[in-house]
Amino acid sequence: MNYIGSETIETERLILKAQTLEEQKRLWEILMIPEVNKYYLTVPPKFKEKLLDWSKQEEFYKKNMKSAYNKDVFIWSIFLKENGECIGRISCQESGLDLSIRDVGWYIDPRYQGNGYGTEAAYAMIDYMFTKVNINKIVTGAAINNKASWMIMEKLGFKRQDKTKIVQYTFLDELTEDYSYTLDKEDWFTLKKNRGR
Ligand SMILES: CC(C)(COP(=O)(O)OP(=O)(O)OC[C@H]1O[C@@H](n2cnc3c(N)ncnc32)[C@H](O)[C@@H]1OP(=O)(O)O)[C@@H](O)C(=O)NCCC(=O)NCCS
């Protein structure tokens, strides 16, 4: 693996940049929208109240930003080129002991969803992780009810596994069934070749 951190990634309509404190309040506001956090947040439910209170979160975000430029951190804020607005976040985090096998996460401000931004950011981030960082595999999941997210995975060549997983999401009282997906480096390069880019 090449530890190069979250370098700036430019796509047709977006700029993905390493996080700074400046946009964190906006990102927190987006994340606290129920339709955004419903199938995204998995921190233990006992933190629910704290999560909803910016005065308590600010310290956490400030601390977090100290590692934003670390070479082993792969987390980006997503900006719209058109107006410079921060519209979401995308990440590729550790998922176990083997650091070359990683998980992914993404969210987009509901005001901007349905325009292909999620797919555009995910394609660019995943390509960066396989091509430049040289990871071997992505192992991830998405709630069966979260079609927008697993549609991105399927469009980008992720393979749905036979077994589903039961997940406790932070703000949902009931347990949720998730699809599990994997994407190997070889499959990514085959997909790219077939797409002609
Ligand atoms: C998942 C998410 C990032 C997608 O962002 P987006 O910018 O709307 O994504 P896209 O516009 O690229 O759409 C992705 C696909 O899902 C489809 N889609 C979008 N919203 C949908 C919805 N509500 N229901 C079903 N399909 C939907 C789109 O049509 C598109 O498929 P297509 O290209 O075949 O038309 C966004 O819905 C989100 O932030 N969700 C909340 C956070 C979350 O759940 N994150 C993922 C955790 S695994």
Short mmCIF file of N, CA, C and O in Angstrom, two decimals, residues 150 154 158-163 179-182:
data_model
loop_
_atom_site.label_atom_id
_atom_site.label_comp_id
_atom_site.label_asym_id
_atom_site.label_seq_id
_atom_site.Cartn_x
_atom_site.Cartn_y
_atom_site.Cartn_z
N TRP A 150 -26.61 0.91 -2.47
CA TRP A 150 -26.13 -0.33 -3.11
C TRP A 150 -26.22 -0.29 -4.63
O TRP A 150 -25.52 -1.02 -5.32
N GLU A 154 -23.30 -1.56 -7.02
CA GLU A 154 -23.50 -2.50 -8.14
C GLU A 154 -23.07 -1.88 -9.47
O GLU A 154 -22.50 -2.56 -10.32
N PHE A 158 -19.18 -3.85 -7.65
CA PHE A 158 -19.12 -4.61 -6.39
C PHE A 158 -19.97 -5.87 -6.55
O PHE A 158 -21.02 -5.85 -7.20
N LYS A 159 -19.50 -6.96 -5.92
CA LYS A 159 -20.24 -8.23 -6.00
C LYS A 159 -21.03 -8.45 -4.72
O LYS A 159 -20.45 -8.44 -3.61
N ARG A 160 -22.33 -8.68 -4.87
CA ARG A 160 -23.16 -8.93 -3.70
C ARG A 160 -22.91 -10.35 -3.20
O ARG A 160 -22.92 -11.30 -3.97
N GLN A 161 -22.70 -10.50 -1.89
CA GLN A 161 -22.43 -11.82 -1.30
C GLN A 161 -23.75 -12.51 -0.95
O GLN A 161 -24.79 -11.86 -0.81
N ASP A 162 -23.67 -13.83 -0.80
CA ASP A 162 -24.89 -14.59 -0.50
C ASP A 162 -25.46 -14.24 0.88
O ASP A 162 -26.65 -14.16 1.07
N LYS A 163 -24.55 -14.06 1.81
CA LYS A 163 -25.00 -13.84 3.19
C LYS A 163 -25.27 -12.36 3.46
O LYS A 163 -24.48 -11.50 3.09
N TYR A 179 -27.15 -5.89 2.82
CA TYR A 179 -26.41 -6.69 1.83
C TYR A 179 -24.92 -6.51 2.12
O TYR A 179 -24.51 -5.43 2.57
N SER A 180 -24.13 -7.53 1.83
CA SER A 180 -22.68 -7.41 1.92
C SER A 180 -22.10 -7.40 0.50
O SER A 180 -22.60 -8.13 -0.36
N TYR A 181 -21.08 -6.60 0.31
CA TYR A 181 -20.46 -6.49 -1.02
C TYR A 181 -18.94 -6.54 -0.93
O TYR A 181 -18.36 -6.09 0.07
N THR A 182 -18.33 -7.05 -1.98
CA THR A 182 -16.87 -6.97 -2.09
C THR A 182 -16.49 -6.49 -3.50
O THR A 182 -17.26 -6.66 -4.45
#
